[in-house]
XYZ file of C-alpha atoms in Angstrom:
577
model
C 0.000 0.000 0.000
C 1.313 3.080 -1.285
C 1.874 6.105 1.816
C 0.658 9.114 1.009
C 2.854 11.680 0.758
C 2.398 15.877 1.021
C 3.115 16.409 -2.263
C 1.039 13.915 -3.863
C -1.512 15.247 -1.395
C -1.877 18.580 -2.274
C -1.013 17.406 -6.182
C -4.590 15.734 -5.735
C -6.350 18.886 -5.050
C -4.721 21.081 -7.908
C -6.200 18.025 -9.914
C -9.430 18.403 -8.466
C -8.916 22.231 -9.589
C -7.623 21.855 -12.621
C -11.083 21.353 -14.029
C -11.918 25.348 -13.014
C -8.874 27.068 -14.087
C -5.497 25.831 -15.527
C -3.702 29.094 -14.119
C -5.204 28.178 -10.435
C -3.732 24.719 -10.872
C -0.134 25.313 -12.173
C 0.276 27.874 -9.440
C -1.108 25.439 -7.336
C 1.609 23.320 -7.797
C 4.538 25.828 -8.090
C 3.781 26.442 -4.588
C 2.842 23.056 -3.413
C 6.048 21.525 -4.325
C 7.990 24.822 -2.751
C 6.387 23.516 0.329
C 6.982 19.707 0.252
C 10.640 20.443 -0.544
C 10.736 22.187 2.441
C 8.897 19.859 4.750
C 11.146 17.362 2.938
C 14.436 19.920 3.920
C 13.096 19.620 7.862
C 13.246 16.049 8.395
C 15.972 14.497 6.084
C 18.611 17.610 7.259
C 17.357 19.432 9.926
C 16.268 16.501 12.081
C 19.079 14.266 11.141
C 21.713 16.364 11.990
C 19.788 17.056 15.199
C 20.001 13.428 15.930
C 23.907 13.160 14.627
C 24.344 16.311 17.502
C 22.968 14.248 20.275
C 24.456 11.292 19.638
C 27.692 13.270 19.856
C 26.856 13.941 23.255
C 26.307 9.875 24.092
C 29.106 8.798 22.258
C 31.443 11.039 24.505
C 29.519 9.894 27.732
C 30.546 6.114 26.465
C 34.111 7.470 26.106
C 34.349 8.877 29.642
C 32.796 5.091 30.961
C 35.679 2.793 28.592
C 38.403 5.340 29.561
C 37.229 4.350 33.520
C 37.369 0.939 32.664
C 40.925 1.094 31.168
C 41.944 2.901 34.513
C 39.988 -0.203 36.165
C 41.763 -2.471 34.243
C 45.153 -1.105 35.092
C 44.783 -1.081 38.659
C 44.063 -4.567 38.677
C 46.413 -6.998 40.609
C 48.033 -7.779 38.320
C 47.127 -5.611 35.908
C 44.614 -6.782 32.830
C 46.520 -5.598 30.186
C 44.154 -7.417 27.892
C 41.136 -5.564 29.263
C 42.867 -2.604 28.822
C 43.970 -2.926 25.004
C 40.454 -3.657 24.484
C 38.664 -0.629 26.098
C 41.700 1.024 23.916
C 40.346 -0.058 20.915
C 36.551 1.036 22.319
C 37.859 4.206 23.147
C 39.091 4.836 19.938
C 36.293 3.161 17.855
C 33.746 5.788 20.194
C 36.305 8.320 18.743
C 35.837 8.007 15.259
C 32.141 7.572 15.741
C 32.043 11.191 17.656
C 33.853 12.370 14.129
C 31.674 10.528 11.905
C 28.585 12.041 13.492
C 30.173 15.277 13.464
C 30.790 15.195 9.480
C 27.399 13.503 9.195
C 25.540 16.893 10.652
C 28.417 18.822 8.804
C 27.227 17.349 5.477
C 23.800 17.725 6.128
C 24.160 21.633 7.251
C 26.100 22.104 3.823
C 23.521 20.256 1.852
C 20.905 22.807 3.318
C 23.318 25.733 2.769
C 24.064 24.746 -0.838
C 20.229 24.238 -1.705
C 18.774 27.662 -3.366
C 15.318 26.554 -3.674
C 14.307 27.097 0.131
C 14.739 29.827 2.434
C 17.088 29.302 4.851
C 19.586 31.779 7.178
C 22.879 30.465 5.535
C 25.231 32.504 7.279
C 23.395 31.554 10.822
C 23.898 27.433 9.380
C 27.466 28.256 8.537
C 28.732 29.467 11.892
C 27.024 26.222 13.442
C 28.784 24.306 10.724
C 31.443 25.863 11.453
C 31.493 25.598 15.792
C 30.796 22.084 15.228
C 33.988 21.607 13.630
C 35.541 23.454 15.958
C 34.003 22.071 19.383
C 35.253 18.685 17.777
C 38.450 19.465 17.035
C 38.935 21.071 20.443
C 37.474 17.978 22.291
C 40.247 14.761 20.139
C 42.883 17.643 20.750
C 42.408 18.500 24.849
C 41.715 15.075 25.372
C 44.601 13.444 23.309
C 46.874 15.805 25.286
C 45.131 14.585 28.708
C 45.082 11.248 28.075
C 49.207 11.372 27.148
C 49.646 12.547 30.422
C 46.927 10.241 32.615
C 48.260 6.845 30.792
C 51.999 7.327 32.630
C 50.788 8.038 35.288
C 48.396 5.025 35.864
C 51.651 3.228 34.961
C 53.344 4.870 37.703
C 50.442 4.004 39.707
C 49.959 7.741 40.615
C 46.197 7.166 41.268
C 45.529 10.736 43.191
C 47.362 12.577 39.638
C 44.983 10.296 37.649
C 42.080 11.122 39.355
C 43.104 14.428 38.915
C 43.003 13.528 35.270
C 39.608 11.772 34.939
C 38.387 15.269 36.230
C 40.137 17.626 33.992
C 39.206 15.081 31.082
C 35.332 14.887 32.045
C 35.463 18.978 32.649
C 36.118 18.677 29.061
C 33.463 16.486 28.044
C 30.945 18.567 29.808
C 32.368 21.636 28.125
C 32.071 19.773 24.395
C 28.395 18.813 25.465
C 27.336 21.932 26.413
C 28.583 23.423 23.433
C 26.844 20.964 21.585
C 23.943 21.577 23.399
C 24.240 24.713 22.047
C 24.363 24.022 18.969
C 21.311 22.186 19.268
C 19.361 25.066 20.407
C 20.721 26.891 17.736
C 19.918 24.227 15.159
C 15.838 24.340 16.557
C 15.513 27.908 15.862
C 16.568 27.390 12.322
C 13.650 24.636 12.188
C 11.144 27.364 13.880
C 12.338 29.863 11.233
C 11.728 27.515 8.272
C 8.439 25.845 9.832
C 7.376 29.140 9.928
C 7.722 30.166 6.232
C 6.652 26.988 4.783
C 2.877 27.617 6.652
C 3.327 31.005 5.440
C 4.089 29.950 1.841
C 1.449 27.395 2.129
C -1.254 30.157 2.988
C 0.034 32.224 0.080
C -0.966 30.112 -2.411
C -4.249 29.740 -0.574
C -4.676 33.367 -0.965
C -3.332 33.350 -4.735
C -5.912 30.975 -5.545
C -8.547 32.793 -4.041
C -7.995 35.726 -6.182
C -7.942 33.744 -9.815
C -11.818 33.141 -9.086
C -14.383 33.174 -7.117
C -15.051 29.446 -7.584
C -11.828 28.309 -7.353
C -11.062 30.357 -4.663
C -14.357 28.353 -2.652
C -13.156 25.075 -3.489
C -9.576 25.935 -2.304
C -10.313 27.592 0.752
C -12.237 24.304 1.345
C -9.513 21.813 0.536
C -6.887 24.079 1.785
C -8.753 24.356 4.701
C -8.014 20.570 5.430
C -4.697 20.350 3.945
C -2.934 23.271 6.029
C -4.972 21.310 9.530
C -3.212 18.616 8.634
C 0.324 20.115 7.818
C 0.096 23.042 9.921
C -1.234 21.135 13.238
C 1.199 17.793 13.521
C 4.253 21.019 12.704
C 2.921 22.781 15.500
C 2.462 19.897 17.861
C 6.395 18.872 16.742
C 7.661 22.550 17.683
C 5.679 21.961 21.329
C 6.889 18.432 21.542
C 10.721 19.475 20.511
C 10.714 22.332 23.399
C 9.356 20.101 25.989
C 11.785 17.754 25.135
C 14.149 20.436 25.285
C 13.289 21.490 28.676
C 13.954 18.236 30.452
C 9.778 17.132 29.964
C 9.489 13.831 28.552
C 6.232 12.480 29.852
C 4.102 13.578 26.772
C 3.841 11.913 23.445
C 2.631 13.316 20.162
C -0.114 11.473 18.313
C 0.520 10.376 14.552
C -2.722 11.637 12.278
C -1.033 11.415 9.248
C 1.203 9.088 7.294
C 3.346 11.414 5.176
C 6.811 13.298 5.980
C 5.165 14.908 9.322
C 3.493 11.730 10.086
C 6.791 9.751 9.836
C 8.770 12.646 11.149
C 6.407 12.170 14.029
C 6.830 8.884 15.205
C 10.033 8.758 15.017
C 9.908 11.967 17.293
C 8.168 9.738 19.394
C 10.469 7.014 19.570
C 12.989 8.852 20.654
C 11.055 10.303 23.452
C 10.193 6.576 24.331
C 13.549 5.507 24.545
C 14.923 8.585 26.469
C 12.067 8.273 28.543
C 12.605 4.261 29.132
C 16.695 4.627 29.665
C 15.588 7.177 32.759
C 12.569 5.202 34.091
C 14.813 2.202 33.869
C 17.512 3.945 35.885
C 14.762 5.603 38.312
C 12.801 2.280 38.836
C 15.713 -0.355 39.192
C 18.173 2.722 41.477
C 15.561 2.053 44.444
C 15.962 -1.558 44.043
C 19.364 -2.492 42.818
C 22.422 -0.210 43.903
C 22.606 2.308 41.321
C 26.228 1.494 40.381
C 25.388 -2.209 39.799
C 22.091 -1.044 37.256
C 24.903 1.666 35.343
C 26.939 -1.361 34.854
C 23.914 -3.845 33.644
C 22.658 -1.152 31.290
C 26.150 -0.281 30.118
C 28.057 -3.201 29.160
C 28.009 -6.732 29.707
C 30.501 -6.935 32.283
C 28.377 -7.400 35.187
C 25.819 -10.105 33.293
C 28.685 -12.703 32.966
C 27.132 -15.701 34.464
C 30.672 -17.256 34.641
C 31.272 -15.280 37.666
C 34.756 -14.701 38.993
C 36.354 -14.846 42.176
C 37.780 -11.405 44.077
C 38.794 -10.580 47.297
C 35.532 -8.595 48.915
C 34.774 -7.202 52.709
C 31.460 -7.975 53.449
C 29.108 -6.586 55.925
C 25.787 -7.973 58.049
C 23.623 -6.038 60.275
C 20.632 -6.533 62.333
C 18.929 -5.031 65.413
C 18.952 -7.247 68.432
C 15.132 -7.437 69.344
C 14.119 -5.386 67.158
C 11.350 -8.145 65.744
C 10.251 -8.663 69.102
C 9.685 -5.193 69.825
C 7.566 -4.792 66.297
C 5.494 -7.776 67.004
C 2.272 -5.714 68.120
C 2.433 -3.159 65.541
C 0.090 -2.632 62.495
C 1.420 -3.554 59.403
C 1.449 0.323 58.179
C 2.960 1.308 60.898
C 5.463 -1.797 60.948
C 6.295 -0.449 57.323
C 7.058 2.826 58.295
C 9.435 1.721 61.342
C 11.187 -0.832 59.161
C 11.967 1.961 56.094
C 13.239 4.119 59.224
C 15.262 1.899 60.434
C 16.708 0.375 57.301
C 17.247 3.940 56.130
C 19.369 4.895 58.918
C 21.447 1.894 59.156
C 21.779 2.137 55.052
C 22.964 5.797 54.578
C 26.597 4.799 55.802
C 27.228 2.316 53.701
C 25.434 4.454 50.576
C 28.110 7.255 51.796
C 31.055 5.037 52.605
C 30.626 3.808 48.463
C 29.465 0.226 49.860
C 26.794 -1.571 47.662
C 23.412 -2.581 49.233
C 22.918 -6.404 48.266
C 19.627 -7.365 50.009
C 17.317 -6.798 53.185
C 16.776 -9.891 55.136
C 14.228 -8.420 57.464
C 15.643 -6.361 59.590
C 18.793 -7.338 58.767
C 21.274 -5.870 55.863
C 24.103 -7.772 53.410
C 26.397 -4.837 51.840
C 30.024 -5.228 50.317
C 32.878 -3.239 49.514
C 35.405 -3.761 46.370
C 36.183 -3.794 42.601
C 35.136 -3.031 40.354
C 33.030 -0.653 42.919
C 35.887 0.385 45.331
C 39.184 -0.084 45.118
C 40.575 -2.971 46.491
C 42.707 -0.898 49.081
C 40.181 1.169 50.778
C 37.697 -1.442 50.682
C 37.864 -2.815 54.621
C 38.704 0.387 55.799
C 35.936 2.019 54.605
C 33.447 -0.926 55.343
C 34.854 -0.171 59.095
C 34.204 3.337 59.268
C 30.695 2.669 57.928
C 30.490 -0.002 60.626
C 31.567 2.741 63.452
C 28.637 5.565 61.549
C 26.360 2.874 62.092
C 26.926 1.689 65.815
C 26.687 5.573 66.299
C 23.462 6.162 64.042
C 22.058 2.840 66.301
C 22.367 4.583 68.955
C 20.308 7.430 67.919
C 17.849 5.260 66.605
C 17.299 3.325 69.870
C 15.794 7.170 71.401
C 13.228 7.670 68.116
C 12.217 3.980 68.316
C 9.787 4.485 71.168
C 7.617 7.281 69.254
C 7.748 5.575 66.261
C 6.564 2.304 67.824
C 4.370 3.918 70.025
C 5.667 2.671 73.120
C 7.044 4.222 76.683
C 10.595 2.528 76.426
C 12.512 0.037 74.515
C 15.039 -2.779 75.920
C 17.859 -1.725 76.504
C 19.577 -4.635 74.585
C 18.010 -3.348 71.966
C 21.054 -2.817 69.710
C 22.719 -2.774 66.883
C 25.199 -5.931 65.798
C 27.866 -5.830 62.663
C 29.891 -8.470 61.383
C 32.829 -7.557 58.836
C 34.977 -10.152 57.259
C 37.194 -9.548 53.947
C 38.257 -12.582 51.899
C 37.993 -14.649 48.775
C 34.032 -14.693 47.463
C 32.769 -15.670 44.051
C 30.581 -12.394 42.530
C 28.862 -12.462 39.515
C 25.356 -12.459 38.354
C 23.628 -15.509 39.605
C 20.618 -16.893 39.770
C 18.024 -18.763 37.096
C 17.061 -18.381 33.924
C 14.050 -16.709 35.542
C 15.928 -14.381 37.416
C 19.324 -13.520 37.917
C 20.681 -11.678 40.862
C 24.340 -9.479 41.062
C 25.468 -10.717 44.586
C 28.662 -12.095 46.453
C 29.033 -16.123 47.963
C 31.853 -17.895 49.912
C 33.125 -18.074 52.872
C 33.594 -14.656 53.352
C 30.099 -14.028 53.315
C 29.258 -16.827 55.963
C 31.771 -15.657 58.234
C 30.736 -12.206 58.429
C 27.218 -13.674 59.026
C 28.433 -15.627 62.138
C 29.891 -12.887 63.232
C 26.953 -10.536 63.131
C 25.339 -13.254 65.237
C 29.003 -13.590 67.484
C 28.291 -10.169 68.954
C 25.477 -11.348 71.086
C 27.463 -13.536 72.788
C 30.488 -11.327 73.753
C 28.052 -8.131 74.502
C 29.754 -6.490 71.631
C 28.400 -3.936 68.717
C 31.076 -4.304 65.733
C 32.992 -7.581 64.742
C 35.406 -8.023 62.120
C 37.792 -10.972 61.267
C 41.447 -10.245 61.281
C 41.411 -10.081 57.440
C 39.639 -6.837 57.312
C 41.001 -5.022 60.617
C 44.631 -5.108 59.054
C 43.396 -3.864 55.434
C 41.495 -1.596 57.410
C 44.860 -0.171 58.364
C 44.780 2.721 60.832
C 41.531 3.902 60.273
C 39.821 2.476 63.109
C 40.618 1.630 66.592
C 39.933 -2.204 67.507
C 40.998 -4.919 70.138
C 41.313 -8.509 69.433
C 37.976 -10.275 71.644
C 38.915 -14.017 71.060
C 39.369 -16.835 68.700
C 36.222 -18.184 67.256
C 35.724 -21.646 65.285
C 32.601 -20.542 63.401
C 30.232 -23.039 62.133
C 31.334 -25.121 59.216
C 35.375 -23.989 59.785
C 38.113 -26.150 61.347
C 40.332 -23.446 61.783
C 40.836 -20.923 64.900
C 39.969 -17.020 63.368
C 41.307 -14.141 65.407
C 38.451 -11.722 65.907
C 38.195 -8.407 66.626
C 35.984 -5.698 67.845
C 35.727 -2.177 66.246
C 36.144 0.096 68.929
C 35.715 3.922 67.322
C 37.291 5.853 64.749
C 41.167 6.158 65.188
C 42.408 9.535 67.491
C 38.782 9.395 68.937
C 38.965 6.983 72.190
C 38.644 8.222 75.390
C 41.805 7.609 78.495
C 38.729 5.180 80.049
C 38.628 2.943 76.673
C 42.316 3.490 76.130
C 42.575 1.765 79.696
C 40.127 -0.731 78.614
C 41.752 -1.597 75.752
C 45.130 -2.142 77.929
C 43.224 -4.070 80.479
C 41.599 -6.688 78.383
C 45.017 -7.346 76.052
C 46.421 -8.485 79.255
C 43.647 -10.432 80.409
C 43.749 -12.063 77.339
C 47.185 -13.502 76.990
C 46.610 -14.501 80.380
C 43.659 -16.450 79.846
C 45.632 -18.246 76.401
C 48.276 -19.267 78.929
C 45.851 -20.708 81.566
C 46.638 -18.185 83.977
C 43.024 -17.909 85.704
C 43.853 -15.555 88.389
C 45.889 -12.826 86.427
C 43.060 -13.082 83.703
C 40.261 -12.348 86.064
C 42.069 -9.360 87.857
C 42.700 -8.052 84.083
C 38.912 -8.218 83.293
C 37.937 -7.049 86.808
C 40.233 -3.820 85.927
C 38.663 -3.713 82.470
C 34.922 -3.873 83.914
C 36.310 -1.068 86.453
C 37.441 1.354 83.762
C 34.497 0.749 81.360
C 31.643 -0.523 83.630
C 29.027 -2.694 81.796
C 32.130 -3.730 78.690
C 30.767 -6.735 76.952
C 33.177 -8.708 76.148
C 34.947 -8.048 79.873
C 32.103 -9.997 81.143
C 31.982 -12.099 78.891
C 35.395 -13.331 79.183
C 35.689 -12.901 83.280
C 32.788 -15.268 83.116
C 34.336 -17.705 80.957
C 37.759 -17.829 82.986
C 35.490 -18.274 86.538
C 33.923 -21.459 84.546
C 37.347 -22.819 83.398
C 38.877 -22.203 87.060
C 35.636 -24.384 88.357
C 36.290 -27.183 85.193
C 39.382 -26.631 83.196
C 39.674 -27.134 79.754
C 41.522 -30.105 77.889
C 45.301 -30.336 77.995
C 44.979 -30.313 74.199
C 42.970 -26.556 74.362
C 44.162 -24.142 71.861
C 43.006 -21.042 73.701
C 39.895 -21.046 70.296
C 35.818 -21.223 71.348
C 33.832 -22.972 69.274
C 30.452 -21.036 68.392
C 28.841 -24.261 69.021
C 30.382 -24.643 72.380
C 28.368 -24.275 75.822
């Protein structure tokens, strides 16, 4: 089935015309055809090169995200230098593209600027022509320059200088957008001013035809009537459409009553709006369910879909609320809701602002984890501890709102919040069914820093990590070793230790504390029951109401009463009674 076109259109009624007056028709056509090659000009050169502009501004967004994943590539220990030639390659392919749509909208400005048969401002179209090339040039020559000095210093491993870099490099970017933005505008005003004189063309001939005779001029006020609704209307609705669109609005859609130029012009209009608006619902929609770093790199590329998997060294994190479930048990389910968002909320925002990723609610409990390609592998436990410390302190805060959100008097005062850190081997990748597939972390890593979580209600303690994470952790924190646990499913003794505070920020009470129970604890390794009580007692003394003080002054009064094997190791078993 042929689709009908505007020419062939309006070529219908100066045949329906023809019949009155041969001078009405031929000037009926003279200007008919003026006006489909100008409707014809709009969306083969004006829109295409509008599209060629934006894509500009995409292409150079993909070029920022490959150059990040050379620098991640790099970094790697050791480094991928496969990876890295690759994303080369990408990052060169994304710069020829940037060129090619840069000549493309070039080509198609010239065209227009070359054609004498419609009215166009051609000194306007050759400055843009003109700053394109220029803006383009600008962007392969700052950038080559940057790049010459950020690729020896990755090699040097300068990472601060090539941050510095990435900066300067994406200033640049956002400069070459925004002058392509610019451009843009630009370009829509020339679309405006031709828009404009085709109607205005169109309702000359209406007029000429009027005056030829008084019959003719009837019948093509009639027909015209129809024709110039539907040219004039679906141009008008395209003008409103392209300056929402401009202004950031893309919940509106244009409706297609034709099937010519403006009709196709139309729906593709459309599509794009559809697809802008899907990319952004997408990233909306999925951001409150999946960490918004893992749905950039889903969307992106393929490197987080691998259902391979691969094994990295990751610090993993579990929290939960000690009674908290009991405490909810006789709200309503609203207001349940509303305590539970609170809560998560709170306990969330330090990992969200420590760069950890969010990988599930289990109740009232939280998994989170720390490391590449998200965080660097060396700031990865230390800044899983101090999120750990933000949320002990945030706990406590919570523990004072939790009676007027509950609608109680009080709360227990073992109400409280319990962390578990461990950093080791896991396997991360996308897994899952071919129903659903899940980005998450397993291995022992993960189950340790479970038992931990769980650990703390036995020694009275808020924060537990294994020894793994406190020494990558560095100096950041302040911790003490509690004991050494044999968690379920493990043979071997692991050293554990409890996150005190931030590092600098202890008090001369849990400095003392600190002293106390290191003492305490060698002695009670060497089966020395009486020094190892005293050391505890003087713990308990400095810090009344310590945990793990009790805990352990408790444990030595049971082994003094029945005394452990011959063949003890100084390790509790989680298991053990």
């Amino acid at each position: 089935m042929l689709r009908p076109s505007i020419r062939k259109r309006i070529l219908g009624i100066a045949l329906g015309l023809i019949f009155l007056m041969v001078v009405t028709s031929a000037l009926s056509t003279v200007m008919t055809q003026k006006i489909a090659h100008q409707l014809d000009e709009l969306t083969t050169k004006y829109v295409e090169a509008y599209g060629h502009l934006a894509r500009m501004n995409v292409r150079t967004l993909e070029q920022a995200v490959v150059v990040r994943r050379m620098v991640a590539a790099k970094i790697q220990t050791p480094p991928d230098e496969t990876a890295f030639a690759n994303q080369q390659t990408v990052y060169e392919a994304k710069g020829k593209e940037i060129d090619q749509e840069a000549q493309a909208a070039r080509a198609l400005i010239i065209a227009i600027i070359d054609d004498p048969t419609t009215v166009s401002d051609d000194a306007k179209l050759g400055r843009i022509e003109n700053r394109i090339e220029t803006v383009t040039s600008d962007l392969h020559r700052y950038l080559d320059e940057e790049n010459k000095r950020m690729w020896p210093l990755l090699e040097a491993g300068n990472m601060m200088e090539v941050r510095a870099s990435l900066v300067r490099a994406d200033t640049l970017r956002d400069e070459f957008n925004q002058k392509i933005e610019e451009i843009r505008h630009d370009m829509l005003g020339q679309v405006r001013s031709d828009a404009s004189v085709t109607m205005r063309d169109q309702q000359r001939a209406i007029i000429v035809s009027a005056i030829v005779t008084t019959l003719a001029a009837i019948l093509g006020l009639t027909f015209a009537f129809f024709v110039s609704t539907g040219i004039t209307r679906p141009v008008r609705r395209l003008l409103e459409g392209t300056r929402a669109v401009e202004a950031g609005r893309l919940d509106g859609s244009i409706d297609v009553t034709t099937r010519d130029e403006i009709g196709q012009l139309t729906a593709a209009f459309n599509n794009m709006v559809e697809q802008l608006r899907h990319k952004e619902r997408l990233r909306e929609t999925f951001g409150r369910y999946v960490d918004p770093r893992v749905v950039e790199g889903l969307i992106a590329s393929q490197s987080l879909t691998a259902s391979d998997g691969e094994r990295r060294v990751m610090t993993v994190l579990f929290c939960d609320m000690k009674g908290f479930t009991s405490l909810s048990e006789g709200t309503t389910p609203q207001g349940l809701v509303k305590v539970m968002n609170h809560y998560l909320s709170t306990m969330s925002g330090p990992i969200r602002s420590h760069r950890g990723i969010i990988d599930k609610y289990i109740g009232d409990a939280i998994m989170a984890y720390w490391g590449p390609p998200f965080t660097e592998h060396s700031e990865q436990a230390r800044l899983a501890c101090l999120a750990a410390v933000e949320m002990a302190d945030r706990g406590t805060a919570l523990r004072t709102e939790l009676p007027e959100l509950l609608g109680v008097r009080t709360v227990p005062s073992d109400c409280e919040v319990r962390i578990g850190i461990a950093t080791g081997e896991v396997l991360v990748g996308s897994i899952g069914s071919e129903f659903m597939m899940s980005y998450t972390v397993m291995g022992d890593a993960v189950n340790l820093a479970s038992r931990l979580e769980n650990a703390n209600k036995i020694y009275g303690s808020h924060s537990l990590a294994s020894e793994p994470a406190i020494t990558a952790a560095g100096d950041a924190v302040e911790a003490r070793e509690i004991d050494r646990l044999v968690v379920a499913g493990q043979t071997r003794p692991e050293a554990v230790f409890e996150i005190i505070g931030r590092a600098g920020e202890l008090t001369e009470k849990q400095l003392e504390l600190l002293a106390r129970y290191a003492e305490g604890l060698a002695a009670y390794r060497a089966r020395r029951w009486d020094d190892a009580r005293r050391a505890f007692q003087a713990a308990l003394e400095a810090v009344p109401g310590d945990g793990p003080s009790r805990t352990m002054a408790q444990r030595v009064e049971n082994f003094q009463a029945n005394p452990p094997a011959a063949d003890w190791d100084g390790a509790w078993r989680l298991d053990q009674k």
